[in-house]
GROMACS .gro file of C-alpha atoms in nm:
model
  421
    1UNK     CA    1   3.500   0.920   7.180
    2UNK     CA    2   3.639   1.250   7.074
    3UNK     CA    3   3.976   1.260   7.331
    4UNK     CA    4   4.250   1.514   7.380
    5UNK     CA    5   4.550   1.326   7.169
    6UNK     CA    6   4.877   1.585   7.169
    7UNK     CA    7   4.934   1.910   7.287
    8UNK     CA    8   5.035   2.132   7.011
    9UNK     CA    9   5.190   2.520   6.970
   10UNK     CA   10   5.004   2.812   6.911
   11UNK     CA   11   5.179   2.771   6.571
   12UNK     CA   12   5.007   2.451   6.481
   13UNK     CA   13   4.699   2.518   6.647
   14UNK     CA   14   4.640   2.787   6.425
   15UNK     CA   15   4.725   2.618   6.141
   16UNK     CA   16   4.452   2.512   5.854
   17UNK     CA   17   4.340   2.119   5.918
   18UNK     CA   18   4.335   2.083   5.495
   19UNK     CA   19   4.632   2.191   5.295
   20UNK     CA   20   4.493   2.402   5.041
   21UNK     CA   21   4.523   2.184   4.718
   22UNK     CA   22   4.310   1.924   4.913
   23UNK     CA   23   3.961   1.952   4.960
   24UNK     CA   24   3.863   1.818   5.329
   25UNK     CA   25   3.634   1.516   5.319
   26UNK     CA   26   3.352   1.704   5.525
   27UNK     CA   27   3.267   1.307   5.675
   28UNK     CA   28   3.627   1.225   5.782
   29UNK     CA   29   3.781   1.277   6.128
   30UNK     CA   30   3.928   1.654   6.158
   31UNK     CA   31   4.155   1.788   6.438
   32UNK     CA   32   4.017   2.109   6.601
   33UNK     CA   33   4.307   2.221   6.864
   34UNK     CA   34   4.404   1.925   7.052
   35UNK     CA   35   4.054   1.706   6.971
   36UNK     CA   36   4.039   1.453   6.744
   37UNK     CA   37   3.622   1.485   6.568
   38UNK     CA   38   3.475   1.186   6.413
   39UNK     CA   39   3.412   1.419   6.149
   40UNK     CA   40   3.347   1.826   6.067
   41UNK     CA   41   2.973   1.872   6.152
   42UNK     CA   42   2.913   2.045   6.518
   43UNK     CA   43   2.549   2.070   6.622
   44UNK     CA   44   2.568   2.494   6.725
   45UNK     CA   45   2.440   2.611   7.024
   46UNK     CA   46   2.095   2.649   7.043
   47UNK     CA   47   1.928   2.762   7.400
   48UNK     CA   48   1.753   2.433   7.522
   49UNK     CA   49   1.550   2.576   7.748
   50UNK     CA   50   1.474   2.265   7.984
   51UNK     CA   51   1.720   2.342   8.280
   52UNK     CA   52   1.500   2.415   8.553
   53UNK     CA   53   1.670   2.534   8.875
   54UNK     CA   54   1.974   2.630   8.659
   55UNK     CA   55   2.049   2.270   8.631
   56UNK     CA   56   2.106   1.992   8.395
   57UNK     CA   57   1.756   1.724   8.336
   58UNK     CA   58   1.705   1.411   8.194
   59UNK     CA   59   1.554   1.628   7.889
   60UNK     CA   60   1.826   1.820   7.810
   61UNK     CA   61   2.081   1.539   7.801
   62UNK     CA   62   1.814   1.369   7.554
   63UNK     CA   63   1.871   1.679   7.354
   64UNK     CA   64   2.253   1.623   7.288
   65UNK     CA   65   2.271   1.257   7.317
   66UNK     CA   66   2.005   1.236   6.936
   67UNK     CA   67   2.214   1.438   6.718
   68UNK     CA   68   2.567   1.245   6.884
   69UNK     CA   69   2.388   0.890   6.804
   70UNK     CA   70   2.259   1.111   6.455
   71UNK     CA   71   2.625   1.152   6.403
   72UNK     CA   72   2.790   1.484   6.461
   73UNK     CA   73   3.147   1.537   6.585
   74UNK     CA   74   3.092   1.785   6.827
   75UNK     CA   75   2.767   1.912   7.005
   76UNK     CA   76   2.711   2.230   7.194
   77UNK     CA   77   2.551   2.271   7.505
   78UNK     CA   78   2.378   2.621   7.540
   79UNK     CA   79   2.398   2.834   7.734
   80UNK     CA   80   2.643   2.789   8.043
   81UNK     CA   81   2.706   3.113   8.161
   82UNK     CA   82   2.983   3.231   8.392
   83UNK     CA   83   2.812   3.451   8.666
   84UNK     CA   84   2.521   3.402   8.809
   85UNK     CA   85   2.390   3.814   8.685
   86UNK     CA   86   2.517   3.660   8.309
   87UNK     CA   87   2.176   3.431   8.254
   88UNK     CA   88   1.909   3.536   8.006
   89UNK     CA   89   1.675   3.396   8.261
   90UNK     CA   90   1.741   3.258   8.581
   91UNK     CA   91   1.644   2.855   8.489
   92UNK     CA   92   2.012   2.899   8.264
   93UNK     CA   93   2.284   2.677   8.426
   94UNK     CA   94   2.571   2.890   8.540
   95UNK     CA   95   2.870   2.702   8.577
   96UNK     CA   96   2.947   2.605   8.978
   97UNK     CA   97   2.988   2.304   9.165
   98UNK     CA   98   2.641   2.217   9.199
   99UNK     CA   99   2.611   2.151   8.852
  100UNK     CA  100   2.894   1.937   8.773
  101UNK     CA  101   2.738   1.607   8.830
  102UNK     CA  102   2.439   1.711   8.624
  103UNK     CA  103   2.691   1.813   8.338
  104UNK     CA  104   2.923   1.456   8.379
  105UNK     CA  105   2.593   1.251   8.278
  106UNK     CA  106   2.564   1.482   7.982
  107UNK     CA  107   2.910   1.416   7.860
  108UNK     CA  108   2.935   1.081   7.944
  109UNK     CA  109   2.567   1.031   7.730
  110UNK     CA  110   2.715   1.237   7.438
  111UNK     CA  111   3.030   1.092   7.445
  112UNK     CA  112   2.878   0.708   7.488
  113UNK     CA  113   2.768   0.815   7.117
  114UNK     CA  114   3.069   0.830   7.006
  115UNK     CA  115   3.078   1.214   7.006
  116UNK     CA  116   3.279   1.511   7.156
  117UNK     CA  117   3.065   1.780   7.341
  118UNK     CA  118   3.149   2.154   7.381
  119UNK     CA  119   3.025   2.416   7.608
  120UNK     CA  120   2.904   2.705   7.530
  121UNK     CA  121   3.008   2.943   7.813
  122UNK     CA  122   2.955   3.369   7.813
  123UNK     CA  123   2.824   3.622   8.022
  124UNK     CA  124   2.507   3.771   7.869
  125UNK     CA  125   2.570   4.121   7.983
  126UNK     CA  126   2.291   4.347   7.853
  127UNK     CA  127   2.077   4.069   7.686
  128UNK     CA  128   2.043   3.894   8.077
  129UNK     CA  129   1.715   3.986   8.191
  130UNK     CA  130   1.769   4.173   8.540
  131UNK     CA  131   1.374   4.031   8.596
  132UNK     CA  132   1.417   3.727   8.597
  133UNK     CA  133   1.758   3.726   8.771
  134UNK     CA  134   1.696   3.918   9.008
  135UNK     CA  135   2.030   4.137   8.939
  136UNK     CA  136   2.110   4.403   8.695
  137UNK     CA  137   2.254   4.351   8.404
  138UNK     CA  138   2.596   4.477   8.240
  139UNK     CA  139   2.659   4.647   7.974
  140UNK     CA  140   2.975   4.880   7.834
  141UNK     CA  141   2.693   5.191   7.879
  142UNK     CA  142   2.362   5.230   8.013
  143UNK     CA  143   2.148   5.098   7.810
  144UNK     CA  144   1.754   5.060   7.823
  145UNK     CA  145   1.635   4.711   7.748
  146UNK     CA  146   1.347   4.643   7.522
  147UNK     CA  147   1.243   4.329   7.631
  148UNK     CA  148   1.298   4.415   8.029
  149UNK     CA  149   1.215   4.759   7.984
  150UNK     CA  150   1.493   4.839   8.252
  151UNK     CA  151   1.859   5.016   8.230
  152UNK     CA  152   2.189   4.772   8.197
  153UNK     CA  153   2.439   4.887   8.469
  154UNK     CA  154   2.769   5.038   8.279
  155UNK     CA  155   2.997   4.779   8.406
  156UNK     CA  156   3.303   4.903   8.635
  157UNK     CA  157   3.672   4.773   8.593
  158UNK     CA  158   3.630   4.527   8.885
  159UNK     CA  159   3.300   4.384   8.656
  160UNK     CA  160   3.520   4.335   8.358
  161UNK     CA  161   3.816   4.157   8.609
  162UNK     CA  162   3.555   3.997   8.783
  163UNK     CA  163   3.400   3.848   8.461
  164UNK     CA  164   3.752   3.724   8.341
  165UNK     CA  165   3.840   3.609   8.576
  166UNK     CA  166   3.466   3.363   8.553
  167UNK     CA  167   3.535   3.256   8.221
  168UNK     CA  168   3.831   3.085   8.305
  169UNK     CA  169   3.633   2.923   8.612
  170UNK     CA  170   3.417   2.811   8.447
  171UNK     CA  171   3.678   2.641   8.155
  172UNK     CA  172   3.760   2.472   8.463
  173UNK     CA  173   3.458   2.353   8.560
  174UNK     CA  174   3.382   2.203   8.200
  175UNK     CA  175   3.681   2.031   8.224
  176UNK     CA  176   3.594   1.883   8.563
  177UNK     CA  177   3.208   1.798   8.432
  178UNK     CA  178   3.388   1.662   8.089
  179UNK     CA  179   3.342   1.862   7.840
  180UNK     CA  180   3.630   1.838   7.519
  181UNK     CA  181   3.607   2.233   7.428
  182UNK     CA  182   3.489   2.515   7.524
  183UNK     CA  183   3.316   2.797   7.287
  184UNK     CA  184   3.356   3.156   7.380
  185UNK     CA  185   3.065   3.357   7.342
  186UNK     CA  186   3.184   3.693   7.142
  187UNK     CA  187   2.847   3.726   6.948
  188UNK     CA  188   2.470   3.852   6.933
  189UNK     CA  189   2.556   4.201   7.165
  190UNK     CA  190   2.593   3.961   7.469
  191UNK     CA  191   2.904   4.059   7.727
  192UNK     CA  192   3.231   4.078   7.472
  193UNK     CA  193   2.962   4.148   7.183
  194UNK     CA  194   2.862   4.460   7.355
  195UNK     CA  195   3.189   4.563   7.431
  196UNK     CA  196   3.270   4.547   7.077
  197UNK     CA  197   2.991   4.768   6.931
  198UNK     CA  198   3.035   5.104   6.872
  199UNK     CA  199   2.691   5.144   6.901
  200UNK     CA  200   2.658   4.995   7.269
  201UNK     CA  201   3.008   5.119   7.396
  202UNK     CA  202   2.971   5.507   7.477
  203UNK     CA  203   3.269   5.455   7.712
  204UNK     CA  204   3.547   5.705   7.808
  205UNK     CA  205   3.799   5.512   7.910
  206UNK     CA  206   4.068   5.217   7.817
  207UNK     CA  207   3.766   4.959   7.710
  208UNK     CA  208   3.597   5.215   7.491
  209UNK     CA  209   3.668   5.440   7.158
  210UNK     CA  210   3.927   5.321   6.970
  211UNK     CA  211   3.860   4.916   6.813
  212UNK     CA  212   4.170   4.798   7.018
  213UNK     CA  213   3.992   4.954   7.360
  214UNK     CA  214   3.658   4.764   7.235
  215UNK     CA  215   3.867   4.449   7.147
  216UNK     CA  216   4.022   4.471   7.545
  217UNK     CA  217   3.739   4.280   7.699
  218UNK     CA  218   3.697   3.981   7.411
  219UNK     CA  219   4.075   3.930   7.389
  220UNK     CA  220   4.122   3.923   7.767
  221UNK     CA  221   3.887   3.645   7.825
  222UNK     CA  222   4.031   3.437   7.535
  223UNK     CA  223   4.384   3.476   7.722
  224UNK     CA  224   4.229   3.407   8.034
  225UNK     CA  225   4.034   3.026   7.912
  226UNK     CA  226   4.345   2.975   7.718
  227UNK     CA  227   4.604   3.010   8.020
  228UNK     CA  228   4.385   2.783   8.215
  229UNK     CA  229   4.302   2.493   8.004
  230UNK     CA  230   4.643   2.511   7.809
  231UNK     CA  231   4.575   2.210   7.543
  232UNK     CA  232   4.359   2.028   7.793
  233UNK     CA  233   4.058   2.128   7.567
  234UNK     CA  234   3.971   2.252   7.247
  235UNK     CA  235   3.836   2.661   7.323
  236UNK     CA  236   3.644   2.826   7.022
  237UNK     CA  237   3.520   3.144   7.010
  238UNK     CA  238   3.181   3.200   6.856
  239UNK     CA  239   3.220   3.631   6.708
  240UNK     CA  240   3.036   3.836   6.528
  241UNK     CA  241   3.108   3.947   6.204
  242UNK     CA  242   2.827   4.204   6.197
  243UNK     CA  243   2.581   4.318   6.422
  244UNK     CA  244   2.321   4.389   6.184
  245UNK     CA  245   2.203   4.732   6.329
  246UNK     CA  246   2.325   5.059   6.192
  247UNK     CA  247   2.610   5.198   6.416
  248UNK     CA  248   2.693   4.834   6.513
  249UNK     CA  249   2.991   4.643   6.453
  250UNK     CA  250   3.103   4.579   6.066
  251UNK     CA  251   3.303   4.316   5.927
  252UNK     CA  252   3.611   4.539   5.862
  253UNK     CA  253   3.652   4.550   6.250
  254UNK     CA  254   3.532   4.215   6.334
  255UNK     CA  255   3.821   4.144   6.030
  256UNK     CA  256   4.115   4.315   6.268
  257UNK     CA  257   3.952   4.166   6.603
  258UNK     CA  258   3.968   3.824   6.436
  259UNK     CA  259   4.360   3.855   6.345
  260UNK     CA  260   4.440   3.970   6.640
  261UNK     CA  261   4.231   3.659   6.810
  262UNK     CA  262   4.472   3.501   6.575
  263UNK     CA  263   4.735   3.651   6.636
  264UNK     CA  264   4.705   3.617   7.037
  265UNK     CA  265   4.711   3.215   7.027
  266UNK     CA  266   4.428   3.209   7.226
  267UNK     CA  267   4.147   3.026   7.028
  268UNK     CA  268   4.130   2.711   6.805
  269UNK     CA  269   3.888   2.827   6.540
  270UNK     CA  270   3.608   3.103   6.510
  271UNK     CA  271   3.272   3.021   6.487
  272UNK     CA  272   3.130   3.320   6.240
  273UNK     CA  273   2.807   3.449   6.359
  274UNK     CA  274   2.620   3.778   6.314
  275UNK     CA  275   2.302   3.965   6.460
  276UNK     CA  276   2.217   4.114   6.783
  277UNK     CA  277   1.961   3.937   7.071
  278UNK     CA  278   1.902   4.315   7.179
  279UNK     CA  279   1.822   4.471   6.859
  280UNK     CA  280   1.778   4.291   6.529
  281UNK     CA  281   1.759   3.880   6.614
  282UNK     CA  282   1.627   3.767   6.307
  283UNK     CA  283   1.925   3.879   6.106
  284UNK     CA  284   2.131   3.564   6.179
  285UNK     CA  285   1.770   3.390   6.183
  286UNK     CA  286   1.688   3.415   5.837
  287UNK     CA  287   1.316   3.295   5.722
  288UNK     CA  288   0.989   3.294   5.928
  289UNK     CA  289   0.905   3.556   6.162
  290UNK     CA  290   0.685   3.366   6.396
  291UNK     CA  291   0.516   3.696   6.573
  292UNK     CA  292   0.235   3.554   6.642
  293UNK     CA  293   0.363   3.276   6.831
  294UNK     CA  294   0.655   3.436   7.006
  295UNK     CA  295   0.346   3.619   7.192
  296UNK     CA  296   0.185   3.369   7.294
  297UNK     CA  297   0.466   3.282   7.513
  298UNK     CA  298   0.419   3.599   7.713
  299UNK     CA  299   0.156   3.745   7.969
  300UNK     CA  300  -0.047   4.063   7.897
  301UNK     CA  301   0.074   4.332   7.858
  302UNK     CA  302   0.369   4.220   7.718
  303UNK     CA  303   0.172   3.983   7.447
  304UNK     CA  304   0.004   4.297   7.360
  305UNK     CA  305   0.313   4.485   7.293
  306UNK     CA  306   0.435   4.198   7.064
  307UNK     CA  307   0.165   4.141   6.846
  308UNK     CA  308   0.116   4.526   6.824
  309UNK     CA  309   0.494   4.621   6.792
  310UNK     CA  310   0.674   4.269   6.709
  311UNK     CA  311   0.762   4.385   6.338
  312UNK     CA  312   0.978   4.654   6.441
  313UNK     CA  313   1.205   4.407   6.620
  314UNK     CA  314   1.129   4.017   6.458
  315UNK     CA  315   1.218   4.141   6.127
  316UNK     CA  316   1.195   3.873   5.861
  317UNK     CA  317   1.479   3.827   5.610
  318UNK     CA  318   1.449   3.596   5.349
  319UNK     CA  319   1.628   3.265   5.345
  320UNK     CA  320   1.900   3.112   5.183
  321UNK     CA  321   2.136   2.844   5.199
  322UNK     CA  322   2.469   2.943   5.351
  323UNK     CA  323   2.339   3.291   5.374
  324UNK     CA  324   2.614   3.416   5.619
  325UNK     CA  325   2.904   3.270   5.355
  326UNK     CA  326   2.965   3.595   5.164
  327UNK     CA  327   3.074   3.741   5.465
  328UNK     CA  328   3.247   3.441   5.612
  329UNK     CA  329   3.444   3.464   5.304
  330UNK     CA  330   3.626   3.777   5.375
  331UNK     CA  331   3.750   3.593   5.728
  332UNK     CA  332   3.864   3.308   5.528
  333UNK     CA  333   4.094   3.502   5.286
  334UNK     CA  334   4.238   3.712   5.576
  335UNK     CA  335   4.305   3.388   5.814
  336UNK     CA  336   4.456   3.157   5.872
  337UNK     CA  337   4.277   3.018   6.199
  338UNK     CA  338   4.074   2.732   6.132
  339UNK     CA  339   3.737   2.864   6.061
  340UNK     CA  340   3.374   2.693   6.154
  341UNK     CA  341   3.088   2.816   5.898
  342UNK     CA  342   2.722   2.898   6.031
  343UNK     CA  343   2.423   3.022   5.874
  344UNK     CA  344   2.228   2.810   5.621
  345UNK     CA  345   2.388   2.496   5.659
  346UNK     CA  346   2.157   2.259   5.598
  347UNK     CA  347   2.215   2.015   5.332
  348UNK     CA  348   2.529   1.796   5.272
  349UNK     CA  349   2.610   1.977   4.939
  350UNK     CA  350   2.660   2.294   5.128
  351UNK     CA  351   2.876   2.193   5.362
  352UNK     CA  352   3.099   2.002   5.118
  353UNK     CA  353   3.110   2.343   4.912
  354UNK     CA  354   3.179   2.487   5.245
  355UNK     CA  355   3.471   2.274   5.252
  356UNK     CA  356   3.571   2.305   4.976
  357UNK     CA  357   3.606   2.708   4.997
  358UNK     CA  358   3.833   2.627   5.277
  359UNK     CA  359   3.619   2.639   5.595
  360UNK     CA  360   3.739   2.372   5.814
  361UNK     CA  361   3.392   2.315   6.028
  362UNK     CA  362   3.040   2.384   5.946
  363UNK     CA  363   2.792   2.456   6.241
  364UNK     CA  364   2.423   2.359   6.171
  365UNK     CA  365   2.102   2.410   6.402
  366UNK     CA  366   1.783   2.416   6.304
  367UNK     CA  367   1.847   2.126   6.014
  368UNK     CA  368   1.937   1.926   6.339
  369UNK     CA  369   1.697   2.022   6.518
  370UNK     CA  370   1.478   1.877   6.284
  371UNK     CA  371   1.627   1.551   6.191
  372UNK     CA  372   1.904   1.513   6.441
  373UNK     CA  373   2.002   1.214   6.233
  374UNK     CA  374   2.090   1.423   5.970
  375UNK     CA  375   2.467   1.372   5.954
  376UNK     CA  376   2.404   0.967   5.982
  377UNK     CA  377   2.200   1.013   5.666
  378UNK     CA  378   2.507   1.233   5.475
  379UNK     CA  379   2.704   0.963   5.458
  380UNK     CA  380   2.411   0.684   5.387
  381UNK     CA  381   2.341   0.898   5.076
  382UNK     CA  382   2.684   0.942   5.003
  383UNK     CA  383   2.723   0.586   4.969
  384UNK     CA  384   2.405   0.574   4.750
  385UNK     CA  385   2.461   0.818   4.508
  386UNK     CA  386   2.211   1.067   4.654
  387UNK     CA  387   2.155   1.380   4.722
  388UNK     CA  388   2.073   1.509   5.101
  389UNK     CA  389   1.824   1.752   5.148
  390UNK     CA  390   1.738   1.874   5.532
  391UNK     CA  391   1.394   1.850   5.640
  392UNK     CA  392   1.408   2.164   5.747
  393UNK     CA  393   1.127   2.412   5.629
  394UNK     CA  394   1.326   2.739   5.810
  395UNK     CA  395   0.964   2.839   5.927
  396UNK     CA  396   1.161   2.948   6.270
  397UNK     CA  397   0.874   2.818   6.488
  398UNK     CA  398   1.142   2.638   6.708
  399UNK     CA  399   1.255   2.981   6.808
  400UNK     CA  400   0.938   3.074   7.015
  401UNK     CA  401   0.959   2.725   7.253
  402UNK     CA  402   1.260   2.810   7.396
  403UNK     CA  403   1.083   2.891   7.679
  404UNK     CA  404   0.894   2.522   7.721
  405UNK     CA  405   1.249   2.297   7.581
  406UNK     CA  406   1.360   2.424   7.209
  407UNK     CA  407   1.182   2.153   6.913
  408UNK     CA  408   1.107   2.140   6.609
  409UNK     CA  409   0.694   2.175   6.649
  410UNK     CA  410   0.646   1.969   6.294
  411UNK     CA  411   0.785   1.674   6.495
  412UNK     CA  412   0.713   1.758   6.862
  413UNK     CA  413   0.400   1.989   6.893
  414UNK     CA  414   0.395   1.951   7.278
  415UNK     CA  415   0.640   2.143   7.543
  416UNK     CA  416   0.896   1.916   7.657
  417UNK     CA  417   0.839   2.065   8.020
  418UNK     CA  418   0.641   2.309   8.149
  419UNK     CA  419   0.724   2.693   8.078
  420UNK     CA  420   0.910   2.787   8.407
  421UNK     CA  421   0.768   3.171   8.324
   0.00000   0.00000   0.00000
């Protein structure tokens, strides 16, 4: 299993895993912080959807243990979050003491496998649904929720402490349950996200205006995993380069917020994501725009709305393979902080051209979620001669049955469990 070997300096941790006039073999074990990986393929997060009661079941530990037996290095559970008013829904696991037990069988399944395992850990802020929770959400400034149809509270300064001071809870409690790293969530306009857009943040004081006001909140709860792990565990942050709305946040300010994530020691490597789970979710998405099915999951009215109004917001964007690399690009010529690619990654040639533009880490989802022996079947073809091409039609329809356990429906047409709605 993937173990905690050396502590190392801020220095070193930040340091590229391949010198540059070496090409990283994409199959060979890689050092991310103070973990040793098997090799540079981490199944991303990718809401499960099968924790009923905010807890860990038998189906979501199935989930993670395929694609560690399938071969990844790492693989990330989604989506722990760090307060209880931080869920999407209330069947999320929050991180506490009553799910620690749930979380050590995960781990110890994943890690039986031969694999390290990562949690995914964030505070939705304005993307929790105050419904379902039974709380209000957060936000930087009001802000009126599409899908909830209700206003996100402007979070106070005690919020943002409070909230700080959960993240690095909860980096505790992964430890306790098991878990080899931890990955920030600083994407898709959840808590930090939000914080960082110009186009959420109307605020008047120290966490608003100027970029290094929006960067307060992100950078404060990197420092604040960081100082309580130290090296015990990898920690990752998963940030956006682009929000994908107009008046969002654009890559030349993700760029600074990045180096000074860099700069601060805090984090391992970035995860480079993009899009926003309040307004445009299809841009990191690319492909199908499954409409019609993402109403189905939903009563009346709100099917109604969907199917009448579900254009305006499941925008479809054609796909491509490594469609987020362009931008990723412009992080990996201003860094020097070990960088994991997402967006496209789907067949072995990719990532070994990812690799070989100096990305230390690719990140792959639905192509797993397909085949979750994918990465087994890299290096089978590898040794053949062959070529590797994913499975993997990008039709999106996985995204709709998050709400009865996340699948591939060409492989696994029925729910896993039954829709908690």
């Amino acid at each position: 299993m993937s173990t905690a070997d050396s502590a190392h300096s801020a220095t070193d941790r930040n340091a590229p895993a391949g010198a540059p006039d070496q090409i990283p073999d994409l199959l060979a074990p890689a050092r991310l912080g103070p973990l040793t990986l098997r090799n540079r393929v981490i199944k991303a997060a990718t809401f499960e959807g099968v924790t009923p009661g905010a807890l860990v079941s038998d189906e979501l530990i199935e989930y993670h243990r395929r694609p560690a037996a399938g071969g990844v290095g790492m693989t990330t559970v989604a989506y722990c979050a760090v307060a209880p008013e931080g869920r999407t829904e209330r069947d999320q696991i929050h991180m506490r003491p009553e799910a620690v037990p749930g979380l050590r069988r995960l781990t110890d399944a994943v890690h039986a496998e031969g694999a390290a395992v990562s949690a995914q850990i964030g505070h939705a802020g304005p993307v929790a649904d105050p419904l379902s929770n039974r709380m209000p959400a957060l936000a930087p400034s009001r802000f009126l929720s599409r899908g909830s149809l209700r206003f996100a509270r402007p979070a106070t300064k005690d919020d943002i402490a409070r909230i700080t001071r959960a993240h690095a809870r909860a980096a505790r409690t992964a430890i306790e349950a098991g878990f080899d790293a931890v990955e920030i969530h600083m994407g898709h306009n959840y808590f930090a996200s939000s914080f960082l857009s110009p186009r959420l943040n109307k605020r008047k004081d120290g966490y608003g205006g100027s970029l290094v006001n929006r960067a307060k909140v992100a950078r404060g709860l990197a420092r604040a995993v960081r100082d309580e792990v130290g090296d015990a565990i990898a920690v990752t942050a998963k940030l956006n380069m682009d929000d994908g709305v107009p008046g969002g946040l654009w890559l030349d300010e993700s760029l600074r917020t990045a180096a000074w994530l860099e700069e601060d020691g805090s984090v391992d490597a970035l995860e480079l994501t993009a899009g926003s789970s309040l307004l445009n979710p299809m841009y990191l998405f690319r492909g199908g725009a499954p409409i019609r099915e993402f109403a189905a999951t939903f009563p009346q009215p709100r099917r109604l709305g969907i199917q009448l109004m579900g254009k305006q917001f499941i925008r479809a964007y054609p796909y491509q393979e490594a469609y987020l690399l362009d931008s990723a690009r412009q992080f990996r010529a201003s860094l020097k902080l070990p960088l994991i690619l997402l967006g496209g990654i789907a067949d072995r040639r990719t990532a070994e051209e990812a690799m070989a533009e100096g990305f230390e880490f690719v990140a792959m989802g639905r192509a797993l979620l397909r085949e979750p022996g994918l990465v087994n079947r890299f290096g089978q073809d590898r040794a053949a001669g062959r070529t590797t091409r994913s499975l993997c039609i990008h039709c999106n329809r996985c995204m709709p049955t998050i709400y009865s356990g996340t699948r591939c429906v060409l492989v696994d047409p029925e729910p896993l469990k039954a829709a908690s709605r």
